[in-house]
PDB file of C-alpha atoms in Angstrom:
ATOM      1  CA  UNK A   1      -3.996 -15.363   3.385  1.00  0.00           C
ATOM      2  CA  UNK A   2      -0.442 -15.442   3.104  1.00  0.00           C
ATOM      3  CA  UNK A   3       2.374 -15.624   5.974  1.00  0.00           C
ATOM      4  CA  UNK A   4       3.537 -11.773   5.183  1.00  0.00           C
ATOM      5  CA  UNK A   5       1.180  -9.640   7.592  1.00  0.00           C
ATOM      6  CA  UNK A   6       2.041  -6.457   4.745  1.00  0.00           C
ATOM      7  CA  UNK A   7       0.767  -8.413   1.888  1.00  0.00           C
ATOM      8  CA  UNK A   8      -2.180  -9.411   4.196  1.00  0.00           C
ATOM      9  CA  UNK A   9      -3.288  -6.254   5.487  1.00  0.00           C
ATOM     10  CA  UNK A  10      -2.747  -4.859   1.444  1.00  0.00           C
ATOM     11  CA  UNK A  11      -4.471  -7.804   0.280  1.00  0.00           C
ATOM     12  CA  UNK A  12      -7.980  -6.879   2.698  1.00  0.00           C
ATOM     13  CA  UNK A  13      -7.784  -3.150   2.631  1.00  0.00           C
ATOM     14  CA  UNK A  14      -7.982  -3.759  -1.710  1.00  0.00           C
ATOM     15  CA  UNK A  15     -10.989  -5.831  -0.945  1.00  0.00           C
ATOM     16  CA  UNK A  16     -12.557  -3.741   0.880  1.00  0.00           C
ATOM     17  CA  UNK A  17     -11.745  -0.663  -1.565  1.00  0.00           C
ATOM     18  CA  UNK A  18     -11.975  -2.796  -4.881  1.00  0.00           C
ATOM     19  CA  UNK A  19     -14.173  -6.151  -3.717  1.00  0.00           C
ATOM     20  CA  UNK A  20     -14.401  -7.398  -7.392  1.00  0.00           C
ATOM     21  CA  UNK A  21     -10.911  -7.508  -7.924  1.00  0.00           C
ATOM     22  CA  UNK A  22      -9.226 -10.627  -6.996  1.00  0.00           C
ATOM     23  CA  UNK A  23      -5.709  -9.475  -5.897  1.00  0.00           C
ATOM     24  CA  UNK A  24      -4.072 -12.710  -7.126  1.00  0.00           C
ATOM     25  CA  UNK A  25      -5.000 -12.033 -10.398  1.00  0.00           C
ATOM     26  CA  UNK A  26      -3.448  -8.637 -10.739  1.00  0.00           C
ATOM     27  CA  UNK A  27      -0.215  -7.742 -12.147  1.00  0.00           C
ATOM     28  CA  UNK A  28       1.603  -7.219  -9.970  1.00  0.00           C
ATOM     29  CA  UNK A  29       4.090  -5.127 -11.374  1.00  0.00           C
ATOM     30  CA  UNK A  30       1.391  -3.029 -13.508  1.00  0.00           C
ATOM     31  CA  UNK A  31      -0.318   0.519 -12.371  1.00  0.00           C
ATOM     32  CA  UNK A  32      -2.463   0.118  -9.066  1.00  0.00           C
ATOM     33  CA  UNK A  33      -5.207   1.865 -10.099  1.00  0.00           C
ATOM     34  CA  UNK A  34      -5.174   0.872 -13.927  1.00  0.00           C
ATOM     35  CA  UNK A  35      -5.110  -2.857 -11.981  1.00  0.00           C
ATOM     36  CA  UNK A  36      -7.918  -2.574  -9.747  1.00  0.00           C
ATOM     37  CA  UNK A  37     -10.231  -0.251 -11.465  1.00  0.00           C
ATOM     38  CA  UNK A  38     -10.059   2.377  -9.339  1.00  0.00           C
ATOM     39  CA  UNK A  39      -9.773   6.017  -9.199  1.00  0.00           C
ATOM     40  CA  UNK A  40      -7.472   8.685  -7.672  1.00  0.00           C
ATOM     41  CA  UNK A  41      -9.933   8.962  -4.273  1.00  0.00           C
ATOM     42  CA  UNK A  42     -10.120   5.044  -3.671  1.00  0.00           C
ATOM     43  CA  UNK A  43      -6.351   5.202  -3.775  1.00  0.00           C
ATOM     44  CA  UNK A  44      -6.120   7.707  -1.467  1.00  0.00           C
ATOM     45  CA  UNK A  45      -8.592   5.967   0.641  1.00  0.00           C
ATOM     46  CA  UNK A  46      -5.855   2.504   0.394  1.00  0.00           C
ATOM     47  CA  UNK A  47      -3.057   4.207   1.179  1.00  0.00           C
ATOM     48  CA  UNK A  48      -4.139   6.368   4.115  1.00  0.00           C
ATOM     49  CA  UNK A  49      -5.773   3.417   5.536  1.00  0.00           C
ATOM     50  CA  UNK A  50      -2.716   1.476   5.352  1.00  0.00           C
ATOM     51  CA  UNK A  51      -0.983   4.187   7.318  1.00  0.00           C
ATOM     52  CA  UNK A  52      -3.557   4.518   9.192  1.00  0.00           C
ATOM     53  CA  UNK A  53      -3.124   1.008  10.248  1.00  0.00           C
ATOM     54  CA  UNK A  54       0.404   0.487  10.014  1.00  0.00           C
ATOM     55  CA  UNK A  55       0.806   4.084  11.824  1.00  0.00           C
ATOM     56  CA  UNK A  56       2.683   5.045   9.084  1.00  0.00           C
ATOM     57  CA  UNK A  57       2.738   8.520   7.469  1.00  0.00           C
ATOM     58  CA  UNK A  58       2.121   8.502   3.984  1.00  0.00           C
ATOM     59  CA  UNK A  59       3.236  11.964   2.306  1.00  0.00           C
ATOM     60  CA  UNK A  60       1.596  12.514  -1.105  1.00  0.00           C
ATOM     61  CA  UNK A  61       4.955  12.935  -2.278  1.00  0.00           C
ATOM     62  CA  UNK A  62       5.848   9.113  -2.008  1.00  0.00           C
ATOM     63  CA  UNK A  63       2.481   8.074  -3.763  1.00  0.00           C
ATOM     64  CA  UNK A  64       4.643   7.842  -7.266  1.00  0.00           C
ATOM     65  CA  UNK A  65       6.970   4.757  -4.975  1.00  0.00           C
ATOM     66  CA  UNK A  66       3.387   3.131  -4.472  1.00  0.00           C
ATOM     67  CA  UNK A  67       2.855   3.029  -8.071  1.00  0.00           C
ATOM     68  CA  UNK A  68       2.212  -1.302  -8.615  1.00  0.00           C
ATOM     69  CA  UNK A  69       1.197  -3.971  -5.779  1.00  0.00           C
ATOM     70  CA  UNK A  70       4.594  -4.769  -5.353  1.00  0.00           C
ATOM     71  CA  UNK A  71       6.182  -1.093  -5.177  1.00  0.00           C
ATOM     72  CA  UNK A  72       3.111  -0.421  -2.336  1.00  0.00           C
ATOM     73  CA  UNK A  73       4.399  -3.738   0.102  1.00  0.00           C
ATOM     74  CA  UNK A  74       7.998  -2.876  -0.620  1.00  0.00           C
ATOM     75  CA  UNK A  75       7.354   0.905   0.572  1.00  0.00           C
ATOM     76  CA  UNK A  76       5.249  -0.460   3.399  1.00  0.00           C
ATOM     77  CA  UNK A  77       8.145  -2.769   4.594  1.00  0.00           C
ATOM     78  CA  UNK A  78      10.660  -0.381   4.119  1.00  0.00           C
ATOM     79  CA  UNK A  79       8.745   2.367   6.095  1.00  0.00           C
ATOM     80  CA  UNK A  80       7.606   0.184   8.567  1.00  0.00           C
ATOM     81  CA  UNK A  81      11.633  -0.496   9.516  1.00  0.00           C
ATOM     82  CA  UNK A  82      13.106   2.815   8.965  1.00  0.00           C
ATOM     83  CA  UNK A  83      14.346   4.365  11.736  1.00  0.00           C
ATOM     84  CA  UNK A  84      11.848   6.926  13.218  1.00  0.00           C
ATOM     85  CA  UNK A  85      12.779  10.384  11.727  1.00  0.00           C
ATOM     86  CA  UNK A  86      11.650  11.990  14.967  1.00  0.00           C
ATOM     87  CA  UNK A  87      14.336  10.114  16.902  1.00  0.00           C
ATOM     88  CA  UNK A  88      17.463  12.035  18.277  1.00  0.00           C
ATOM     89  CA  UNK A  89      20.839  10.855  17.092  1.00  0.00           C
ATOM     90  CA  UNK A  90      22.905   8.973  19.548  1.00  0.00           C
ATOM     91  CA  UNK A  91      25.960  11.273  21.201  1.00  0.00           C
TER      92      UNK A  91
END
């Protein structure tokens, strides 16, 4: 485990959907699913239960930012602090 709860929750969610792969020896920066082995459904199945869990929404159209390992915790971190686009603007 690291000290990053993203990369954490990434790192078990990929084990559970790809348990042969050992995420430290992916590259990081390569294709997800080239990576990991795994096909269009299992990365659906990642990436909605990382929203799922992060109660995030996770629009199909972003699925291109969550291309790599690294592109997927950077789109988690900066979801996770964007402001919430359901939120009123201050008068």
């Amino acid at each position: 485990m690291t000290s990053d709860p993203i990369e954490d929750l990434v790192r078990k969610e990929l084990g559970r959907i790809a348990p042969d792969v050992d995420p430290g020896e992916i590259d990081r920066k390569g294709d997800l699913r080239e990576e990991c082995d795994i096909d269009s459904l299992d990365f659906l199945n990642l990436v909605t239960a990382l929203g799922k869990a992060l109660s995030l929404p996770m629009p199909e159209a972003d699925y291109p930012k969550m291309r790599s390992y690294d592109a997927l915790v950077a789109y988690l971190r900066t979801s996770r602090h964007a402001p919430d686009s359901d939120a009123s603007p201050s008068a």
